[in-house]
XYZ file of C-alpha atoms in Angstrom:
657
model
C -0.031 0.000 0.003
C 3.048 2.268 0.116
C 4.985 3.241 -2.886
C 7.265 6.027 -1.675
C 10.968 6.514 -1.254
C 12.969 8.161 1.517
C 13.179 11.876 1.157
C 10.217 11.821 -1.166
C 8.078 13.739 1.279
C 5.494 15.104 -1.095
C 2.049 15.386 0.545
C -0.220 16.843 -2.272
C -3.901 17.715 -1.770
C -4.990 14.951 -3.994
C -2.193 12.315 -4.198
C -1.665 10.787 -0.861
C -0.038 7.851 0.736
C -2.293 5.600 2.910
C -3.512 7.704 5.894
C -3.270 6.261 9.418
C -3.828 7.248 12.948
C -0.803 7.267 15.280
C -0.846 4.060 17.343
C -0.381 4.492 21.076
C 3.058 3.668 22.503
C 3.440 0.111 23.550
C 5.867 -1.498 25.932
C 8.978 -2.433 23.900
C 9.669 -6.132 23.443
C 13.063 -7.444 24.332
C 15.279 -8.513 21.430
C 16.159 -12.201 21.082
C 18.579 -13.742 18.572
C 18.710 -17.122 16.878
C 21.687 -18.436 15.018
C 21.132 -20.271 11.720
C 23.474 -20.942 8.811
C 26.190 -18.685 10.220
C 23.781 -15.767 10.276
C 21.951 -14.178 13.193
C 18.237 -13.366 12.682
C 17.177 -10.428 14.822
C 13.584 -11.179 15.780
C 12.738 -8.610 18.430
C 10.817 -11.334 20.136
C 8.716 -11.580 17.012
C 8.322 -13.676 13.950
C 8.466 -10.655 11.705
C 11.890 -9.353 10.794
C 13.398 -7.103 8.212
C 16.867 -8.593 7.782
C 19.575 -10.992 8.530
C 22.763 -9.705 10.194
C 26.033 -11.018 8.784
C 28.222 -12.315 11.627
C 31.257 -10.305 10.450
C 29.650 -6.971 9.835
C 27.372 -6.214 12.677
C 29.983 -5.538 15.248
C 32.000 -3.013 13.247
C 29.276 -0.550 12.416
C 31.060 0.179 9.177
C 28.890 0.340 6.103
C 29.579 -2.542 3.736
C 30.405 -2.081 0.068
C 27.025 -3.090 -1.246
C 23.418 -2.413 -0.240
C 21.268 -4.970 1.549
C 17.934 -6.002 0.065
C 15.131 -7.546 2.300
C 11.862 -9.111 1.255
C 9.346 -10.192 3.780
C 6.124 -11.897 2.779
C 3.173 -11.622 5.219
C -0.347 -13.014 5.395
C -2.809 -10.671 7.058
C -6.430 -11.810 7.727
C -9.055 -9.418 6.310
C -10.361 -8.574 9.778
C -6.888 -7.273 10.878
C -5.823 -5.519 7.717
C -7.003 -2.047 8.612
C -5.154 -2.111 11.907
C -2.054 -3.691 10.313
C -1.900 -1.092 7.545
C -2.306 1.747 10.054
C 0.790 0.371 11.956
C 2.583 -0.226 8.616
C 1.983 3.402 7.684
C 3.491 4.569 11.010
C 6.437 2.162 10.733
C 7.173 3.225 7.113
C 6.895 6.939 7.842
C 9.476 6.742 10.609
C 11.711 4.290 8.695
C 11.930 6.523 5.585
C 13.636 9.104 7.902
C 16.363 6.692 9.069
C 19.904 7.130 7.691
C 20.790 4.557 5.089
C 17.161 3.671 4.145
C 17.039 3.595 0.400
C 13.572 2.240 0.005
C 10.968 0.707 2.339
C 7.785 -0.245 0.516
C 4.698 -2.196 1.385
C 3.029 -3.852 -1.581
C 0.070 -6.164 -2.026
C -0.302 -9.328 -4.116
C -2.624 -8.839 -7.095
C -3.127 -12.454 -8.231
C -3.501 -15.959 -6.817
C -5.581 -17.442 -4.043
C -3.829 -15.287 -1.421
C -4.527 -12.015 -3.171
C -6.868 -10.816 -0.416
C -4.386 -11.475 2.426
C -0.823 -11.461 1.017
C 1.497 -8.401 1.609
C 5.127 -8.044 0.838
C 7.596 -5.681 2.503
C 10.434 -4.712 0.165
C 13.425 -2.967 1.678
C 16.824 -1.724 0.584
C 19.520 -0.402 2.953
C 22.831 1.252 2.160
C 24.670 -1.208 4.339
C 24.360 -3.963 6.907
C 25.220 -1.562 9.674
C 22.347 0.780 8.774
C 20.007 -2.278 8.778
C 21.365 -3.285 12.253
C 20.640 0.234 13.494
C 17.106 -0.094 12.126
C 16.411 -2.978 14.522
C 17.234 -0.837 17.525
C 14.886 2.023 16.749
C 11.849 2.564 18.938
C 9.421 2.417 16.121
C 10.688 -1.015 14.987
C 10.780 -2.572 18.498
C 7.299 -1.083 19.285
C 5.318 -1.660 16.108
C 6.797 -4.861 14.583
C 5.748 -7.180 17.462
C 2.227 -5.835 17.428
C 1.987 -6.280 13.627
C 3.251 -9.880 14.049
C 0.524 -10.619 16.535
C -2.136 -10.209 13.832
C -0.268 -11.625 10.844
C 1.816 -14.611 9.737
C 5.306 -14.527 8.251
C 5.343 -16.650 5.055
C 8.882 -15.952 3.886
C 11.892 -13.860 4.539
C 14.773 -13.327 2.140
C 17.956 -11.214 2.416
C 20.159 -10.596 -0.597
C 22.759 -8.261 -2.163
C 22.928 -6.760 -5.646
C 23.731 -9.247 -8.369
C 24.437 -6.566 -11.005
C 27.273 -4.142 -11.127
C 25.328 -1.605 -13.164
C 23.999 1.138 -10.941
C 21.264 3.691 -11.443
C 22.595 7.169 -12.324
C 23.349 9.268 -9.303
C 21.269 12.224 -10.574
C 18.110 10.204 -10.761
C 16.725 11.782 -7.590
C 17.683 15.406 -8.319
C 15.158 18.165 -8.704
C 14.898 17.699 -12.515
C 13.545 14.204 -11.955
C 11.076 14.753 -9.139
C 7.722 16.521 -9.187
C 7.352 20.223 -8.653
C 6.043 21.250 -5.205
C 3.507 24.071 -4.842
C 1.997 25.403 -1.598
C -1.242 27.335 -1.932
C -1.452 29.168 1.321
C -4.499 31.243 2.325
C -6.403 33.045 5.018
C -10.151 33.460 4.834
C -12.962 34.888 6.980
C -15.883 34.287 4.595
C -14.663 31.431 2.479
C -14.086 33.636 -0.630
C -10.250 33.365 -0.534
C -10.539 29.610 0.000
C -12.509 29.313 -3.292
C -9.758 31.217 -5.063
C -7.164 28.973 -3.439
C -8.942 25.785 -4.751
C -9.127 27.244 -8.212
C -5.429 28.171 -8.222
C -4.642 24.532 -7.079
C -6.844 23.282 -9.857
C -4.945 25.377 -12.386
C -1.502 24.264 -11.119
C -2.575 20.597 -11.576
C -3.205 21.214 -15.254
C 0.524 20.703 -15.640
C 1.777 17.157 -15.095
C 4.327 16.295 -12.384
C 3.098 18.859 -9.967
C 2.307 18.142 -6.254
C 0.058 20.698 -4.581
C -0.735 21.345 -0.981
C -3.541 23.698 -0.042
C -3.186 25.078 3.625
C -4.988 27.669 5.722
C -2.934 29.890 8.007
C -3.540 29.279 11.674
C -4.771 31.848 14.128
C -7.699 32.906 16.306
C -11.017 33.936 14.842
C -11.630 37.587 13.936
C -14.240 39.581 15.776
C -16.790 39.023 12.998
C -16.251 35.263 12.653
C -18.096 32.548 14.356
C -15.641 31.014 16.830
C -17.435 27.688 16.561
C -16.522 27.282 12.936
C -13.620 24.854 12.408
C -11.191 26.885 10.258
C -9.317 23.807 9.159
C -12.394 21.813 8.251
C -11.590 21.682 4.490
C -7.784 22.232 4.452
C -5.205 21.607 7.244
C -3.512 24.429 9.024
C -0.227 25.392 7.461
C 3.105 24.613 9.147
C 6.539 25.931 8.509
C 7.384 22.553 7.090
C 4.993 23.249 4.302
C 6.974 26.356 3.375
C 10.298 24.504 3.467
C 8.763 21.660 1.361
C 7.501 23.953 -1.321
C 9.365 25.139 -4.499
C 6.779 27.912 -4.813
C 4.060 29.528 -2.740
C 0.772 31.059 -3.894
C -0.168 33.230 -0.947
C -3.802 34.464 -0.727
C -5.307 36.970 1.684
C -8.475 38.818 2.207
C -8.029 42.594 1.486
C -7.964 44.402 4.788
C -7.661 48.168 4.421
C -5.737 47.651 1.200
C -3.240 45.289 2.904
C -2.973 41.667 3.943
C -4.867 40.089 6.805
C -3.288 40.081 10.249
C -3.319 36.235 10.475
C -1.283 36.033 7.204
C 1.162 38.607 8.470
C 1.518 36.856 11.790
C 2.220 33.580 10.038
C 5.175 35.092 8.234
C 6.295 37.108 11.320
C 6.295 33.988 13.359
C 8.011 32.012 10.606
C 10.874 34.594 10.563
C 11.253 34.433 14.346
C 11.402 30.580 14.185
C 14.407 30.876 11.888
C 12.701 30.850 8.550
C 14.072 34.173 7.319
C 17.129 33.598 5.115
C 16.165 29.947 4.419
C 13.686 30.360 1.523
C 15.746 32.282 -1.024
C 15.245 31.012 -4.538
C 11.672 29.959 -4.133
C 8.954 31.373 -6.358
C 5.978 33.385 -5.160
C 2.667 34.788 -6.373
C -0.274 36.417 -4.548
C -4.042 36.424 -4.799
C -6.834 38.197 -2.825
C -10.540 38.622 -2.331
C -11.958 42.087 -1.960
C -15.307 43.550 -0.973
C -15.995 44.835 -4.441
C -14.379 45.978 -7.686
C -11.795 48.626 -6.896
C -11.716 47.556 -3.198
C -7.914 47.501 -2.948
C -7.255 44.052 -4.194
C -4.188 44.927 -6.317
C -2.722 46.837 -3.262
C -3.211 43.660 -1.171
C -1.465 41.524 -3.776
C 1.419 43.945 -4.019
C 1.656 43.929 -0.204
C 1.605 40.128 -0.160
C 4.381 40.003 -2.745
C 6.439 42.395 -0.706
C 6.315 39.898 2.190
C 7.341 37.069 -0.017
C 10.180 39.085 -1.597
C 11.414 39.948 1.899
C 11.914 36.182 2.365
C 13.832 35.852 -0.851
C 10.923 34.654 -3.035
C 11.103 35.615 -6.745
C 7.643 37.002 -7.689
C 6.324 37.447 -11.220
C 3.682 39.334 -13.152
C 1.111 37.748 -15.486
C 0.485 39.248 -18.907
C -2.213 36.805 -19.958
C -5.715 37.819 -20.743
C -8.303 35.086 -20.324
C -11.036 37.340 -21.757
C -11.211 40.611 -23.598
C -11.134 42.551 -20.288
C -9.967 39.888 -17.893
C -6.339 39.682 -16.654
C -4.378 39.306 -13.444
C -1.116 41.259 -13.794
C -0.373 41.398 -10.041
C -2.335 38.341 -9.184
C -6.004 37.390 -9.080
C -7.983 40.097 -7.249
C -11.607 38.888 -7.083
C -14.644 40.708 -5.769
C -15.857 38.357 -3.110
C -16.118 34.721 -4.231
C -15.231 33.831 -7.876
C -18.737 33.205 -9.134
C -18.618 34.012 -12.860
C -16.517 32.029 -15.364
C -14.135 35.004 -16.033
C -13.032 35.158 -12.391
C -12.614 31.368 -12.224
C -10.476 31.460 -15.481
C -8.174 34.089 -13.921
C -7.562 31.954 -10.876
C -6.868 28.775 -12.839
C -4.499 30.568 -15.217
C -2.525 32.012 -12.303
C -2.197 28.503 -10.818
C -1.018 27.208 -14.228
C 1.476 30.035 -14.577
C 2.983 29.271 -11.147
C 3.319 25.600 -12.149
C 5.083 26.700 -15.362
C 7.620 28.765 -13.459
C 8.288 25.771 -11.089
C 8.636 23.366 -13.980
C 10.947 25.639 -16.044
C 13.068 27.319 -13.350
C 13.123 24.553 -10.658
C 12.664 21.265 -12.592
C 14.479 22.392 -15.720
C 11.599 21.503 -18.166
C 12.089 23.656 -21.234
C 8.746 22.656 -22.733
C 7.002 24.413 -19.824
C 8.419 27.940 -20.362
C 5.410 30.454 -19.945
C 5.988 31.652 -23.468
C 4.719 28.272 -24.753
C 1.265 29.113 -23.402
C 1.586 32.725 -24.678
C 2.481 31.435 -28.117
C -0.527 28.981 -27.959
C -2.822 31.876 -27.177
C -1.235 34.124 -29.845
C -1.836 31.399 -32.595
C -5.494 31.355 -31.592
C -6.206 35.014 -31.057
C -3.344 36.805 -32.744
C -0.432 38.678 -30.960
C -0.360 39.332 -28.090
C -2.984 36.634 -27.376
C -5.865 38.706 -26.053
C -9.273 37.105 -26.915
C -11.641 39.358 -28.791
C -15.030 40.434 -27.420
C -16.693 37.888 -29.732
C -14.772 34.959 -28.265
C -16.916 31.987 -27.311
C -17.237 31.685 -23.525
C -17.129 27.863 -23.777
C -13.935 27.882 -25.707
C -12.398 30.360 -23.346
C -13.310 28.092 -20.435
C -11.811 25.031 -22.103
C -8.596 26.838 -22.696
C -8.214 27.428 -19.001
C -9.279 23.905 -17.892
C -7.472 21.693 -20.427
C -4.048 20.282 -19.651
C -0.922 22.367 -20.284
C -0.124 23.019 -23.890
C 3.023 20.829 -23.640
C 0.740 17.819 -22.908
C -1.235 18.259 -26.193
C -0.310 16.388 -29.243
C -0.994 19.605 -31.287
C -0.392 22.858 -29.458
C -3.015 24.694 -31.512
C -5.837 22.323 -30.505
C -7.445 21.649 -27.092
C -9.647 18.841 -28.422
C -7.086 16.137 -29.191
C -7.765 14.050 -26.100
C -10.790 12.344 -24.748
C -12.874 14.658 -22.662
C -14.850 14.331 -19.501
C -17.508 16.742 -18.320
C -17.382 17.114 -14.583
C -20.803 18.449 -13.575
C -21.050 20.141 -10.123
C -24.410 21.963 -10.103
C -25.965 22.183 -6.683
C -29.465 23.772 -6.459
C -30.289 22.607 -2.938
C -27.778 21.368 -0.411
C -24.211 22.605 -1.142
C -21.353 20.319 -0.211
C -18.208 22.020 0.954
C -16.162 19.129 -0.272
C -17.127 19.619 -3.946
C -14.055 21.848 -4.903
C -11.670 19.301 -3.485
C -13.567 16.481 -5.130
C -13.547 18.264 -8.473
C -9.804 19.035 -8.200
C -9.030 15.419 -7.354
C -11.168 14.256 -10.325
C -9.353 16.657 -12.727
C -6.003 15.297 -11.538
C -6.996 11.689 -12.075
C -8.343 12.411 -15.507
C -5.129 14.068 -16.392
C -3.158 11.037 -15.151
C -5.334 8.826 -17.447
C -4.528 11.033 -20.406
C -7.960 12.793 -20.450
C -8.998 16.378 -20.433
C -11.538 17.430 -17.865
C -13.950 20.432 -17.963
C -15.745 21.462 -14.805
C -19.053 23.238 -15.069
C -22.353 23.801 -13.335
C -24.117 24.980 -16.577
C -27.135 22.658 -17.268
C -26.914 23.359 -20.947
C -23.893 21.155 -21.133
C -26.187 18.181 -20.218
C -29.238 19.283 -22.072
C -27.618 20.399 -25.394
C -26.902 17.508 -27.706
C -24.257 19.571 -29.480
C -22.351 20.443 -26.309
C -22.577 17.022 -24.741
C -21.507 15.306 -27.858
C -18.020 16.793 -27.337
C -17.520 14.705 -24.158
C -16.746 10.979 -23.822
C -17.637 10.792 -20.114
C -19.899 12.559 -17.702
C -18.936 12.739 -14.017
C -21.646 13.894 -11.590
C -20.345 15.300 -8.333
C -22.369 16.059 -5.194
C -25.393 17.365 -7.179
C -28.604 18.599 -5.489
C -31.956 19.950 -6.618
C -33.395 20.167 -10.097
C -30.012 20.182 -11.869
C -31.335 19.815 -15.409
C -34.658 19.335 -17.202
C -34.041 17.558 -20.539
C -32.712 14.026 -20.317
C -32.654 13.057 -24.099
C -28.987 14.119 -24.711
C -27.724 12.285 -21.652
C -29.525 9.092 -22.603
C -28.139 9.398 -26.173
C -24.668 9.831 -24.692
C -24.998 6.411 -22.987
C -26.649 4.915 -26.108
C -23.338 5.746 -27.962
C -21.389 3.787 -25.461
C -20.102 6.772 -23.441
C -19.703 6.387 -19.708
C -21.194 8.128 -16.635
C -19.733 8.332 -13.144
C -21.595 9.400 -9.957
C -19.985 10.429 -6.702
C -21.620 10.624 -3.265
C -24.610 13.027 -3.468
C -24.856 12.781 -7.274
C -27.940 10.519 -6.838
C -29.409 12.962 -4.259
C -30.535 15.402 -6.980
C -34.229 15.492 -8.144
C -35.750 14.998 -4.581
C -39.321 15.813 -3.658
C -38.305 17.782 -0.507
C -35.516 19.531 1.289
C -33.759 18.466 4.434
C -30.200 19.587 5.064
C -29.784 16.813 7.704
C -30.650 14.210 5.133
C -32.736 12.243 7.635
C -36.110 12.647 5.932
C -37.084 9.807 3.613
C -37.665 11.327 0.164
C -38.605 10.118 -3.303
C -37.132 11.112 -6.650
C -38.997 13.522 -8.938
C -37.108 12.128 -12.037
C -36.249 8.559 -12.863
C -33.145 9.483 -14.793
C -30.578 8.515 -12.131
C -32.526 5.315 -11.274
C -32.304 4.532 -14.988
C -28.487 5.238 -15.117
C -27.188 4.089 -11.774
C -29.897 1.616 -10.857
C -31.036 3.442 -7.681
C -31.596 6.792 -6.152
C -30.817 8.491 -2.710
C -33.617 8.104 -0.131
C -32.069 9.390 3.118
C -29.100 8.966 5.428
C -28.648 8.724 9.234
C -26.235 11.132 11.003
C -22.536 10.830 10.237
C -21.069 7.966 12.187
C -18.490 5.230 12.016
C -19.308 1.870 10.445
C -17.563 -1.077 8.766
C -17.136 -1.313 5.004
C -16.316 -4.605 3.259
C -14.775 -4.827 -0.113
C -15.256 -7.466 -2.849
C -12.101 -7.835 -5.042
C -13.504 -10.621 -7.297
C -14.580 -8.324 -10.108
C -13.055 -6.092 -12.920
C -12.094 -3.346 -10.453
C -10.396 -5.655 -7.980
C -6.857 -5.333 -9.226
C -7.019 -1.558 -8.927
C -8.168 -1.722 -5.335
C -5.220 -3.737 -4.036
C -4.319 -1.251 -1.334
C -7.754 -1.281 0.261
C -8.334 -3.670 3.121
C -10.964 -6.286 2.725
C -12.753 -4.747 5.703
C -12.202 -1.273 7.157
C -13.709 1.186 9.624
C -15.117 4.220 7.905
C -16.733 7.555 9.039
C -19.210 9.052 6.614
C -22.744 9.552 5.588
C -24.229 6.043 4.922
C -26.809 6.499 2.252
C -30.046 4.492 1.965
C -31.445 3.981 -1.529
C -34.771 3.589 -3.202
C -33.750 0.202 -4.674
C -31.142 -2.330 -3.642
C -28.855 -2.812 -6.641
C -27.632 -6.041 -5.055
C -30.796 -7.616 -6.504
C -29.973 -6.420 -9.979
C -28.135 -9.100 -12.011
C -26.648 -6.384 -14.354
C -24.962 -4.621 -11.455
C -21.690 -5.639 -9.749
C -21.343 -4.369 -6.211
C -17.745 -3.828 -5.002
C -18.329 -2.344 -1.543
C -20.941 -2.924 1.171
C -21.833 -1.278 4.463
C -22.256 -3.491 7.484
C -25.492 -2.245 9.002
C -24.793 -4.013 12.251
C -21.915 -1.540 12.911
C -23.997 1.683 12.794
C -27.485 2.892 13.254
C -29.965 3.924 10.633
C -29.283 1.493 7.825
C -32.377 0.402 5.872
C -31.001 -1.801 3.098
C -30.496 -5.165 4.968
C -27.677 -7.538 5.068
C -26.392 -6.456 1.682
C -26.076 -2.674 1.815
C -24.408 -1.420 -1.404
C -22.067 1.484 -1.286
C -20.212 1.319 -4.663
C -21.023 -0.531 -7.822
C -20.624 -0.616 -11.620
C -22.555 -1.867 -14.659
C -22.630 -1.726 -18.441
C -25.601 -0.242 -20.260
C -27.060 -0.409 -23.723
C -25.947 -2.147 -26.926
C -22.565 -0.357 -26.895
C -22.018 -1.338 -23.256
C -21.564 2.223 -21.794
C -19.729 1.872 -18.474
C -21.419 3.263 -15.364
C -19.936 3.609 -11.850
C -21.237 5.043 -8.646
C -19.735 5.460 -5.145
C -21.777 6.689 -2.301
C -18.748 7.343 -0.017
C -16.895 10.583 0.290
C -18.848 13.317 2.068
C -15.793 15.142 3.505
C -13.009 17.139 1.850
C -10.281 15.308 3.651
C -10.914 12.276 1.495
C -9.804 14.255 -1.530
C -7.166 16.741 -0.258
C -4.647 14.224 1.060
C -5.370 14.614 4.805
C -7.722 11.694 5.256
C -7.925 7.950 4.656
C -7.285 7.046 1.061
C -9.687 4.063 0.750
C -12.527 6.270 -0.633
C -10.389 7.750 -3.455
C -8.720 4.374 -4.196
C -12.186 2.839 -4.878
C -13.324 5.921 -6.732
C -10.161 5.939 -8.869
C -10.710 2.282 -9.785
C -14.249 3.161 -10.970
C -13.193 6.259 -12.865
C -10.464 4.280 -14.552
C -12.864 1.508 -15.454
C -15.177 4.068 -17.169
C -12.327 5.871 -18.967
C -10.874 2.669 -20.276
C -14.242 1.641 -21.608
C -14.774 4.842 -23.599
C -15.744 4.139 -27.221
C -13.049 5.044 -29.730
């Protein structure tokens, strides 16, 4: 479940390693030794071990000439996998920081009769001495015996390199790794947070970018509700986030033409903690929300850039126009929340420009120079690339939501990849997690080689001409009467094109309103029952229950990191029909109603499923899980997004040519 190397400490908002809680300290087990075949196996009073200590090297502490490879095969029963993986996460996180640890990976078997229980730990250490030191660490002596109590060691193998050919030494330098962008913001009303999410979305239009979105800590203002959890959607920023980043996009509300006091305090405290003089060479940009047009936003951006420059950041201007009158020379300065498409385009373009600077100046990627985008715009609109008044809004939107020009086969076309429409319209209940969910979806589509377009415009669903341009429709957290005409959507499926639904997607078209979700309601349209096989009915309060996963299906190989059974905190939806009774539906995840209150579906309560529709076998996937932002921004458990990614990949791979 872990595929990460030492010093590869990226923690993006969307790509995340398996999340775990920190296990409580346990009494350390004494170390015992057993001699076999002239080697000493260090067991820490446990059947699990990571290495064999050569009898002539352990006493000297001197690194040997060759690295040591260790492979441990374990069987972990399904009922213990969640706990075992939590401890594995903690063990791996600590081990990656040890001197001499080259790699320390947990992987899962994909085939064979043991696929549901077989895990393999793959290690490489610079020397035998480093491996010996690993056995003495508190995290090894504390966690390994506990992991062994709930698992069985099948095999242990220790070896050295058989080839003399070595990987190039520069393979881990900055030109090989991903760029790192921190989107740092303060907000009182949520407006600056919306801008931050859009800037992160824009940065992810360029490949090989890891993005963290963080809110500055600090007490509530006099006009804020002190009960509101400021880090509900994004974690509080730490100084480590600043050190980690190659670039920072800093966003602040406009306060008297200047930055907010919490944002200033963050940088003041960072300086006093030793941060000043340590961030030279990083790249910076600024953004702000203001009370209205002409409310001092550009002054606030310049003030924010002054702070960044004081810390040695190199800040840049932006000459792009995303519309005839829409630019962001000093950074995006938006009147309140970015509601219209022009404001959203400005934010995304600023994020993309920051990613371009990181890719070109930090990662050494010539193809990502900002002039590539400028040339692309100039070819379309003429020099200097300013769209005319008559430019089509849809095309302008596509040009700020499609992947970077360097990823297109033809720089003059934005339509050379399969396209997915990500539909986020919410007419009733508004989910705060939708921006993070949409950003995660765009990232995954990009990884699959697709282009994603996010919209809440119903015309994209109702218009046959507009919908025909898309190969997949993804419904995210929709509510209310989100569209009226269904003919184009049904024709889309008839052509073999897929549909994905996430969480509240099937909670649109209800005959009532209840923000708590407790009231049993009926659908006012049968469109989602037709597509997904069922419709939302109600849900009990958020609580923790047990989810079981079935791997014996087409999605199973792509869910290998998910335990067969895991504890999950979420909204557990009840549905109008039980798709478990539908022979055309394959259910991949179930809720155990005995572990929480309010379930109405019985012993087989479906949570995620897929099917194929129509003569051209259009692929359809739905997952009810994922109410909270932390599932998508890298701060929460990854089981939800792993299952969702498997379903999204299934539908993308089934798209008709």
